[in-house]
Short mmCIF file of C-alpha atoms in Angstrom, two decimals:
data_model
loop_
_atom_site.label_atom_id
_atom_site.label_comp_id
_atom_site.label_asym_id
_atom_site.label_seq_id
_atom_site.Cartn_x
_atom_site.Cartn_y
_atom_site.Cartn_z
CA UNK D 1 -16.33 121.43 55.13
CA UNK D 2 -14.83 122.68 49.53
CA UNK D 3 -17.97 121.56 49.49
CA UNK D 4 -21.15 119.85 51.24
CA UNK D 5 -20.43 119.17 55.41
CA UNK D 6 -19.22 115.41 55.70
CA UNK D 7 -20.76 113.63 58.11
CA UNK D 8 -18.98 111.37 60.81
CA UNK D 9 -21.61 109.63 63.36
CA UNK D 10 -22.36 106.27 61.93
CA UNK D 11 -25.00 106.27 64.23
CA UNK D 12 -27.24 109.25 62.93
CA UNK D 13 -31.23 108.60 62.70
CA UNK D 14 -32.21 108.58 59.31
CA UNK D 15 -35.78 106.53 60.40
CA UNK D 16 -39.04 107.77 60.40
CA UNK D 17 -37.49 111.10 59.32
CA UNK D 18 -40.88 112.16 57.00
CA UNK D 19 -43.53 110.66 59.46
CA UNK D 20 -41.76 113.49 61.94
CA UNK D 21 -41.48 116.39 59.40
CA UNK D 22 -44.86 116.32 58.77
CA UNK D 23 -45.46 116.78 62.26
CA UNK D 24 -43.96 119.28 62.91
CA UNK D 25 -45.82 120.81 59.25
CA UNK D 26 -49.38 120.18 61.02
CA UNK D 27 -48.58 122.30 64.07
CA UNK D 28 -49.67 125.64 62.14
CA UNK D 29 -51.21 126.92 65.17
CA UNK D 30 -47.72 126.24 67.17
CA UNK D 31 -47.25 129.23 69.85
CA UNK D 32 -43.54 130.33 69.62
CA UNK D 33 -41.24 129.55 72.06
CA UNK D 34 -38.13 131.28 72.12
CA UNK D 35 -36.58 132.33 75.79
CA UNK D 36 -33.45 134.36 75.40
CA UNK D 37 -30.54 133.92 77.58
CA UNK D 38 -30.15 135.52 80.29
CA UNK D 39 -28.77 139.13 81.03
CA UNK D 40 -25.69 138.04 83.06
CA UNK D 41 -25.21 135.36 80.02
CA UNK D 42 -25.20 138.00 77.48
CA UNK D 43 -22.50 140.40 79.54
CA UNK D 44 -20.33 137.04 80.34
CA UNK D 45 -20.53 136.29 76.35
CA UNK D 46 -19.14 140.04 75.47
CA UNK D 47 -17.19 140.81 78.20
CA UNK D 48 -14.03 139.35 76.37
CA UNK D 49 -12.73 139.22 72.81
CA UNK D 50 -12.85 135.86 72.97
CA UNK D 51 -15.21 133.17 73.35
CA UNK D 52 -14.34 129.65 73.82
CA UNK D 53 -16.81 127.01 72.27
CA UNK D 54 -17.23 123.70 71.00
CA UNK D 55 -19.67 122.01 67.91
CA UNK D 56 -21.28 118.76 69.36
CA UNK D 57 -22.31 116.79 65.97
CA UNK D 58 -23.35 113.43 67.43
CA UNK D 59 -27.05 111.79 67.50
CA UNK D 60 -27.16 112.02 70.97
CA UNK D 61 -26.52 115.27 73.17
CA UNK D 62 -24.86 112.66 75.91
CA UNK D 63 -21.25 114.27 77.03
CA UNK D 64 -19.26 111.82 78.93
CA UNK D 65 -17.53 112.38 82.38
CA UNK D 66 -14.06 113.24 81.04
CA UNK D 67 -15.72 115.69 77.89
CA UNK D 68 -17.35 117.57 80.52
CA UNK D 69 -14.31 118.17 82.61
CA UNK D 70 -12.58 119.65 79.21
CA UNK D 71 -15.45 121.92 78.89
CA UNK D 72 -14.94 123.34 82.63
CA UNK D 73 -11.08 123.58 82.17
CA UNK D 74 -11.45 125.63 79.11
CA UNK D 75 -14.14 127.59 80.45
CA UNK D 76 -16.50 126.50 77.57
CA UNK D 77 -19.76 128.02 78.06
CA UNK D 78 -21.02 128.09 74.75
CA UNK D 79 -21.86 124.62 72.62
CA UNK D 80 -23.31 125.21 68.42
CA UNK D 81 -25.45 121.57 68.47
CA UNK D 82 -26.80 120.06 65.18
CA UNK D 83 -30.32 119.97 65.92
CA UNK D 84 -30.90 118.78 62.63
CA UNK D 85 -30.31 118.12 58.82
CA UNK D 86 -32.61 119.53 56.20
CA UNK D 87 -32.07 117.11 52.90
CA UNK D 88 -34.13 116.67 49.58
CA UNK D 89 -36.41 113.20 48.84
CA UNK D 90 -36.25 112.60 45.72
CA UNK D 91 -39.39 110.35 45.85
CA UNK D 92 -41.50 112.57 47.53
CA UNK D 93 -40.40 115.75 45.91
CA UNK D 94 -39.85 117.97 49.08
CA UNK D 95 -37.49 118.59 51.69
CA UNK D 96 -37.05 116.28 54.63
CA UNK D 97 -35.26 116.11 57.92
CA UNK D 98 -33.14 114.08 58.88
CA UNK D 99 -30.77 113.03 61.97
CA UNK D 100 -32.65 114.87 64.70
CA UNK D 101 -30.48 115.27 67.91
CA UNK D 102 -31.38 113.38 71.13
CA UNK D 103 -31.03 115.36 74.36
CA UNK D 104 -30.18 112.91 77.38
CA UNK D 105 -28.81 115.85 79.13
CA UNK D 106 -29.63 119.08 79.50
CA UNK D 107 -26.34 121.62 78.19
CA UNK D 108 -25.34 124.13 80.18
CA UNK D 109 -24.90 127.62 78.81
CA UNK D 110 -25.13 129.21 75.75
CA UNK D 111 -26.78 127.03 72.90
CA UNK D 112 -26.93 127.62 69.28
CA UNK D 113 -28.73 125.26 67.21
CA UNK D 114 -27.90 124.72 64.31
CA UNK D 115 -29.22 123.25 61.16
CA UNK D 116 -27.49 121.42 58.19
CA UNK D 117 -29.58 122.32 54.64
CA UNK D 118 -28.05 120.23 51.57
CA UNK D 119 -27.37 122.36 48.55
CA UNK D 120 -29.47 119.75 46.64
CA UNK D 121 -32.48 120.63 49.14
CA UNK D 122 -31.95 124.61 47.17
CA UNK D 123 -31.53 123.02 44.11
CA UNK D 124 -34.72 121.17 43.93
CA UNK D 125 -36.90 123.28 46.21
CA UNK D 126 -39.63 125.90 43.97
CA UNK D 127 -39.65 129.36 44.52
CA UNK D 128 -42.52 128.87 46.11
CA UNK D 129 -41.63 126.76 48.45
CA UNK D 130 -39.16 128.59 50.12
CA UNK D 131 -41.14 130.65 52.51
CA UNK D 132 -42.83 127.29 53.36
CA UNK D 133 -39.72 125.84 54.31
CA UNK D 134 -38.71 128.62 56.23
CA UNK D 135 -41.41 128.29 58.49
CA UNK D 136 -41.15 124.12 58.76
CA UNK D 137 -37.62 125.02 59.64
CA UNK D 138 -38.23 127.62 62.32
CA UNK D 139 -41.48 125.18 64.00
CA UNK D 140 -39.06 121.98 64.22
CA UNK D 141 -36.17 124.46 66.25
CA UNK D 142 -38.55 125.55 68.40
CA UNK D 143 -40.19 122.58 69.05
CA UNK D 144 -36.89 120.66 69.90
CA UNK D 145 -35.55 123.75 71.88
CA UNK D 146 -39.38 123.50 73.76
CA UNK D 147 -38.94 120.20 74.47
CA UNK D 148 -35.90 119.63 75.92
CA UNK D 149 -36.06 123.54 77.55
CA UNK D 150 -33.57 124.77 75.72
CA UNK D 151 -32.67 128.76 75.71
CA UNK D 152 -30.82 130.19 72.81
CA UNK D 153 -30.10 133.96 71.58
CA UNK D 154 -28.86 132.12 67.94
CA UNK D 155 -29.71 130.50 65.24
CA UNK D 156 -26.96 128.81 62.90
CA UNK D 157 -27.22 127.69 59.00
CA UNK D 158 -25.14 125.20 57.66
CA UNK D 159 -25.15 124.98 54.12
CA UNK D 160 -22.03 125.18 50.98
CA UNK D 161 -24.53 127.26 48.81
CA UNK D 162 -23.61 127.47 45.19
CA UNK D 163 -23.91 130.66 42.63
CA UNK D 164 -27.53 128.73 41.33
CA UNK D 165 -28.93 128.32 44.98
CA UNK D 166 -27.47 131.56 45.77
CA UNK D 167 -30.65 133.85 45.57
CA UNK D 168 -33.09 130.99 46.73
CA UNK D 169 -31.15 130.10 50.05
CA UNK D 170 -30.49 133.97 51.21
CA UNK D 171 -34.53 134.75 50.67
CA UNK D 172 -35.12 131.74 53.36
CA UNK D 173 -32.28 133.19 55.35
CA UNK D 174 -33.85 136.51 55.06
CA UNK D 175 -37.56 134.87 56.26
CA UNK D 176 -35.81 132.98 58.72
CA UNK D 177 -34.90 136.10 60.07
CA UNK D 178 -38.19 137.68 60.63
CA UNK D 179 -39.13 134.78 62.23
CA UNK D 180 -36.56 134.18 64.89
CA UNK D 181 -36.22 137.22 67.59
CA UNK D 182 -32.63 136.82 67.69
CA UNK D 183 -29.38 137.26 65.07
CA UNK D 184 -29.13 134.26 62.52
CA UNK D 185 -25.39 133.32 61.73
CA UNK D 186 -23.90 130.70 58.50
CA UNK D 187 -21.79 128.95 58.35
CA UNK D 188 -18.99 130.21 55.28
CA UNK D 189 -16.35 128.75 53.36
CA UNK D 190 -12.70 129.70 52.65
CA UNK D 191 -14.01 129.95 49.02
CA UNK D 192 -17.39 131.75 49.57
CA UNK D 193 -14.64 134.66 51.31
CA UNK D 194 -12.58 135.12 48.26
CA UNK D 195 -15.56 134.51 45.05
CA UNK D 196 -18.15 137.23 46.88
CA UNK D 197 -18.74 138.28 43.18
CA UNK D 198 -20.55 134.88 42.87
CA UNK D 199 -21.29 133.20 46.07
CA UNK D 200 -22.40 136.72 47.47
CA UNK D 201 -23.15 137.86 51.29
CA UNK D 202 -25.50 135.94 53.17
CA UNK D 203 -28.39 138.30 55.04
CA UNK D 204 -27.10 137.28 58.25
CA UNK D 205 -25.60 139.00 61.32
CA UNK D 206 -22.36 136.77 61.45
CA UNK D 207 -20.29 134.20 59.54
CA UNK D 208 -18.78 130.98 60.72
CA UNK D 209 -15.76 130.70 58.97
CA UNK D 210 -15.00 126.63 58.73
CA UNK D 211 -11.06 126.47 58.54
CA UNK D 212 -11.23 122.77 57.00
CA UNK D 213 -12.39 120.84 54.31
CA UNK D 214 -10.37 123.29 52.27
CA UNK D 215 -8.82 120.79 49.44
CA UNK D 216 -11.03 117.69 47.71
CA UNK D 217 -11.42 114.66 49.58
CA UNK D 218 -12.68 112.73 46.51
CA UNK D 219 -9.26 112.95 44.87
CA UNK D 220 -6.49 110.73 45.64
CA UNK D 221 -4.01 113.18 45.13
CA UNK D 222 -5.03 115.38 47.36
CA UNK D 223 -2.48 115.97 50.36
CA UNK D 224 -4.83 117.02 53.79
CA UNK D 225 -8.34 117.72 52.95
CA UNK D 226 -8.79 118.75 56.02
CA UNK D 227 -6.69 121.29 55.87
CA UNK D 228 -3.57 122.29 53.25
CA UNK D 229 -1.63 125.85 54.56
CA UNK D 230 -0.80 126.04 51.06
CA UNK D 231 -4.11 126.17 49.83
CA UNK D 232 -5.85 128.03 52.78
CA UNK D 233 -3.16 130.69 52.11
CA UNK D 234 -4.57 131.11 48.39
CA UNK D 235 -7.71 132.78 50.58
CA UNK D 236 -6.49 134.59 53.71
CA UNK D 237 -5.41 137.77 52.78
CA UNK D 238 -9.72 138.12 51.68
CA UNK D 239 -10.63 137.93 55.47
CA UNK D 240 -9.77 141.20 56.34
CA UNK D 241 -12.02 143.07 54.03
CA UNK D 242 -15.12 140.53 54.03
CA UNK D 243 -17.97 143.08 55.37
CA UNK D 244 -19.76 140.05 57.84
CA UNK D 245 -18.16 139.91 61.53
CA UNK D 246 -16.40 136.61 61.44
CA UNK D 247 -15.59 133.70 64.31
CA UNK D 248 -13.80 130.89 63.02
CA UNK D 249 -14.32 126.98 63.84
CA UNK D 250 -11.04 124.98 64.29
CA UNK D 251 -10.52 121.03 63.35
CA UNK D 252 -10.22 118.33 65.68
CA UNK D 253 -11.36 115.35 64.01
CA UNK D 254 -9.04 113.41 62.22
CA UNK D 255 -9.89 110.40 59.39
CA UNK D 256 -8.56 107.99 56.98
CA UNK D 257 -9.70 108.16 53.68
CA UNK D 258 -9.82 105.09 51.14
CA UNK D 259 -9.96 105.02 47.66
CA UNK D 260 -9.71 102.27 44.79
CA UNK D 261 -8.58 102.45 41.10
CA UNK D 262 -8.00 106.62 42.11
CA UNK D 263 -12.06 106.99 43.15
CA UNK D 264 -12.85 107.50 46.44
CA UNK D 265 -14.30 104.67 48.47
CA UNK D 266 -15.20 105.18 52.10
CA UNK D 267 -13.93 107.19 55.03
CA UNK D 268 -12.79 105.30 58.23
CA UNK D 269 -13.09 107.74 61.11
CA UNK D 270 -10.96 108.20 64.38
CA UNK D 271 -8.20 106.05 62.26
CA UNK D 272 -4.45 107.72 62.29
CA UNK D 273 -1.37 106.95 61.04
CA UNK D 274 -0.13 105.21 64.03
CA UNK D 275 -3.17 102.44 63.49
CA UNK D 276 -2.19 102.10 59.71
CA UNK D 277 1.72 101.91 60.55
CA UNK D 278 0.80 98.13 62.35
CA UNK D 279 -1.39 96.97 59.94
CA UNK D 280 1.12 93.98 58.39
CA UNK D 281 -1.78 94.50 55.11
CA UNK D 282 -0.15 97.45 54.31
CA UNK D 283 2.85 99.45 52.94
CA UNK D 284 4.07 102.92 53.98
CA UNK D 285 4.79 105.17 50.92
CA UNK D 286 6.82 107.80 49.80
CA UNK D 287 4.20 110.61 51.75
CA UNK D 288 3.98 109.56 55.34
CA UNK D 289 0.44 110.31 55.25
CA UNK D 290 -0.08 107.55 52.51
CA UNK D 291 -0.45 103.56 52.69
CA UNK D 292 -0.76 100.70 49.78
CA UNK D 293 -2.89 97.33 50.42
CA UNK D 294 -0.70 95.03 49.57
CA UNK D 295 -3.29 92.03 49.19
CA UNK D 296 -7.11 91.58 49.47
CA UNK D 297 -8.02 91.02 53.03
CA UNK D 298 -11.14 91.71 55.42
CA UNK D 299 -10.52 94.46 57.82
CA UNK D 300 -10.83 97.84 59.62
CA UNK D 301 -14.56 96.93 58.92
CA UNK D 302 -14.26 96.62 55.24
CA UNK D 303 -13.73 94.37 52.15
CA UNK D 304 -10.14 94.96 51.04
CA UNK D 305 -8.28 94.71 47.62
CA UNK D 306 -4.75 94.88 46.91
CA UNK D 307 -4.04 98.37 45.51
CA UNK D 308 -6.77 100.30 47.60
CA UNK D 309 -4.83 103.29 48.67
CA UNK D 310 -5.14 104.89 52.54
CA UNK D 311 -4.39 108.73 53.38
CA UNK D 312 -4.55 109.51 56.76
CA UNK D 313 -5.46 112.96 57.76
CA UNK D 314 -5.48 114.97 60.90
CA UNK D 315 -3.63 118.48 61.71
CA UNK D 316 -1.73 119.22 64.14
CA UNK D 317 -1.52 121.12 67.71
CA UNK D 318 1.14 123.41 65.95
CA UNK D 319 -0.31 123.55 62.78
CA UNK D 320 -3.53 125.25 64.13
CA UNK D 321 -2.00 127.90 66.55
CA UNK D 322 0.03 128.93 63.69
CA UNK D 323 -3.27 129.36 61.87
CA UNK D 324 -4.85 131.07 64.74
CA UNK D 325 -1.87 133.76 64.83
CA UNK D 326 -2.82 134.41 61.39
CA UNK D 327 -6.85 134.53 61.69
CA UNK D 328 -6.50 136.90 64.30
CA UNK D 329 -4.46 139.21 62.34
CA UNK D 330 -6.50 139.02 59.36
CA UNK D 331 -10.28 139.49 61.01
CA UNK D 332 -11.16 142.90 61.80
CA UNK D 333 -14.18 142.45 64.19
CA UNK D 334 -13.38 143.20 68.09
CA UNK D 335 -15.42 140.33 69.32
CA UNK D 336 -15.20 136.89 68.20
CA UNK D 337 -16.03 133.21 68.96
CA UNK D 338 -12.86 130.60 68.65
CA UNK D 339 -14.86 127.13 68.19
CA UNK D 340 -13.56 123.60 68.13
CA UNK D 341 -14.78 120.60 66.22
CA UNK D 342 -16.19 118.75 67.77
CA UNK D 343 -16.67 117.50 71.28
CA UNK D 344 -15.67 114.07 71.11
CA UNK D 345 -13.38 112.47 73.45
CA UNK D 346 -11.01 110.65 70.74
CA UNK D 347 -10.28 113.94 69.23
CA UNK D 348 -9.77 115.81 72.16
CA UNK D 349 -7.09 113.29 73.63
CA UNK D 350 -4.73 113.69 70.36
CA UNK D 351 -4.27 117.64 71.78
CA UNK D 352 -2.86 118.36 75.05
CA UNK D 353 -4.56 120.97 77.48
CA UNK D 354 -2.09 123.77 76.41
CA UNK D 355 -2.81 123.37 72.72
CA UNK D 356 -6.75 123.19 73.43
CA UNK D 357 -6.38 126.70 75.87
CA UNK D 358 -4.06 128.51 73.23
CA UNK D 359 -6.37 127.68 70.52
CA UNK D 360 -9.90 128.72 72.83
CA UNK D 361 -8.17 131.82 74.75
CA UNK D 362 -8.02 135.48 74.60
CA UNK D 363 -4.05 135.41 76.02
CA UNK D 364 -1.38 136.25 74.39
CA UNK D 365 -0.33 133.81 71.63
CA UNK D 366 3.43 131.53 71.70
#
């Protein structure tokens, strides 16, 4: 997600975030816990070219009834959860967490936790500190996975590194490696494929490739953020020769986007074109995508002025098999993940099953 991961749960913890970091900092003495998955896990995992997963990004690890059934009827056994986000305080001049996941169930499979580190967090953080951070890092994944008794065989980063935290966040990759007793995989952007010159090769054992964010949200002229063919295609033919196995993550979310006097305001989640189309406050433009306030008015849960412009976003069942077809022609490794963002049941019901299967399968594609 060109730059830093947005975030979408309202709802995320940011309290007490430093009283619990420095918990986990005192346990020094922690014993590591790491069990591995199983044997007949592993084989199920490589058996195919394919695996179907999903990225959970809420709060609260708390499927409902009907997000479950999806999982079973794709044959999901493999979830990547945000455990947790690693951010920089500014007052207290060291990294913090924040938004630590919530388990109220217990997910069945394959788990890979994964961690969100802002590119400020590199930015600010000492030399020195690195290795320090490494360690915090690798204490607070344990603890949660001890916790909650949690088996993984992975480890995911999440950050949109930058050529000046370039050399700082691959020497806490590489110490996060020593420290885990399984493969580490990033997450990597369309961007970070094409510019290796500068952005480099992170010391990992796979890549996430994120097919979205891949135009700028904070301009109004911008036609899908989320994801723009046209622009995407500047960067696809670099995917075949990129020397880290790849698996690719798919978007499902979709978004409005508001901005006034051509800045960006706020984003307005789970809202779609059809929602904006009977809103009597606004005026369809020339773009489809694209809606006018045509007075100042209270709604959609925000203070509205006459002018503020609305682009809806989402993409498409068609769109993304299309994209798909060309991925897998493009990535060279045999075996590879096919993920979906994210679980959530409002996404999921603007796809029909077909779509979701074509998108998660190893079949043939239409």
């Amino acid at each position: 997600m060109t730059g830093k991961r947005v975030r979408f749960e309202a709802d995320q913890i940011q309290a007490k975030c430093f009283c619990v970091w420095s918990a986990f900092w005192l346990l020094s003495g922690c014993f590591f816990w790491l069990a591995c998955q199983s044997t007949e896990q592993k084989k199920a995992e490589s058996s195919g070219s394919v695996t179907p997963s999903f990225y959970h990004w809420k709060s609260t690890y708390s499927p409902t009834r009907p997000e479950l059934e999806q999982l079973k009827m794709l044959h999901v056994q493999k979830l990547y959860i945000h455990f947790f986000d690693v951010d920089w305080d500014a007052r207290r001049h060291r990294p913090v967490p924040k938004a630590f996941v919530r388990f109220r169930q217990k997910p069945v499979g394959s788990v890979v936790p994964v961690v969100f580190i802002t590119n400020r967090t590199l930015l600010n953080l000492s030399p020195a500190g690195v290795a320090e951070l490494a360690a915090h890092i690798t204490q607070a994944i344990t603890k949660i996975s001890q916790q909650n008794k949690i088996h993984f065989s992975e480890v995911q980063f999440d950050c949109d590194w930058s050529p000046r935290t370039r050399d700082r966040y691959f020497r806490l990759l590489s110490l996060l490696a020593k420290q885990f007793p399984c493969p580490l995989s990033a997450t990597i952007r369309l961007h970070q494929i094409k510019y290796t010159d500068q952005t480099g090769i992170p010391p990992v054992s796979r890549g996430m490739l994120m097919l979205y964010n891949v135009a700028d949200w904070k301009r109004a002229d911008t036609r899908n953020s989320i994801y723009d063919a046209d622009v995407a295609n500047q960067y696809m033919s670099f995917l075949s020769t990129y020397p880290l196995p790849l698996d690719v993550v798919l978007p499902l979310f979709r978004w409005t986007i508001v901005y006034r006097h051509n800045r960006f305001l706020t984003f307005l989640n789970n809202l779609d074109r059809k929602t904006l189309l009977n809103c009597q406050f606004l005026a369809p433009q020339t773009d489809s995508t694209r809606f006018m306030a045509l007075r100042d008015t209270v709604a959609l849960g925000l203070t509205i002025q006459r002018g503020d412009l609305f682009r809806a976003e989402a993409v498409t069942g068609e769109t993304l098999v299309n994209e798909k077809k060309r991925l897998v022609r493009q990535i060279q490794n045999q075996r590879i993940t096919f993920a979906l963002y994210h679980l959530d049941s409002t996404a999921l019901s603007a796809y029909s099953l077909e779509t979701l299967q074509t998108l998660l399968g190893n079949g043939p594609l239409p």
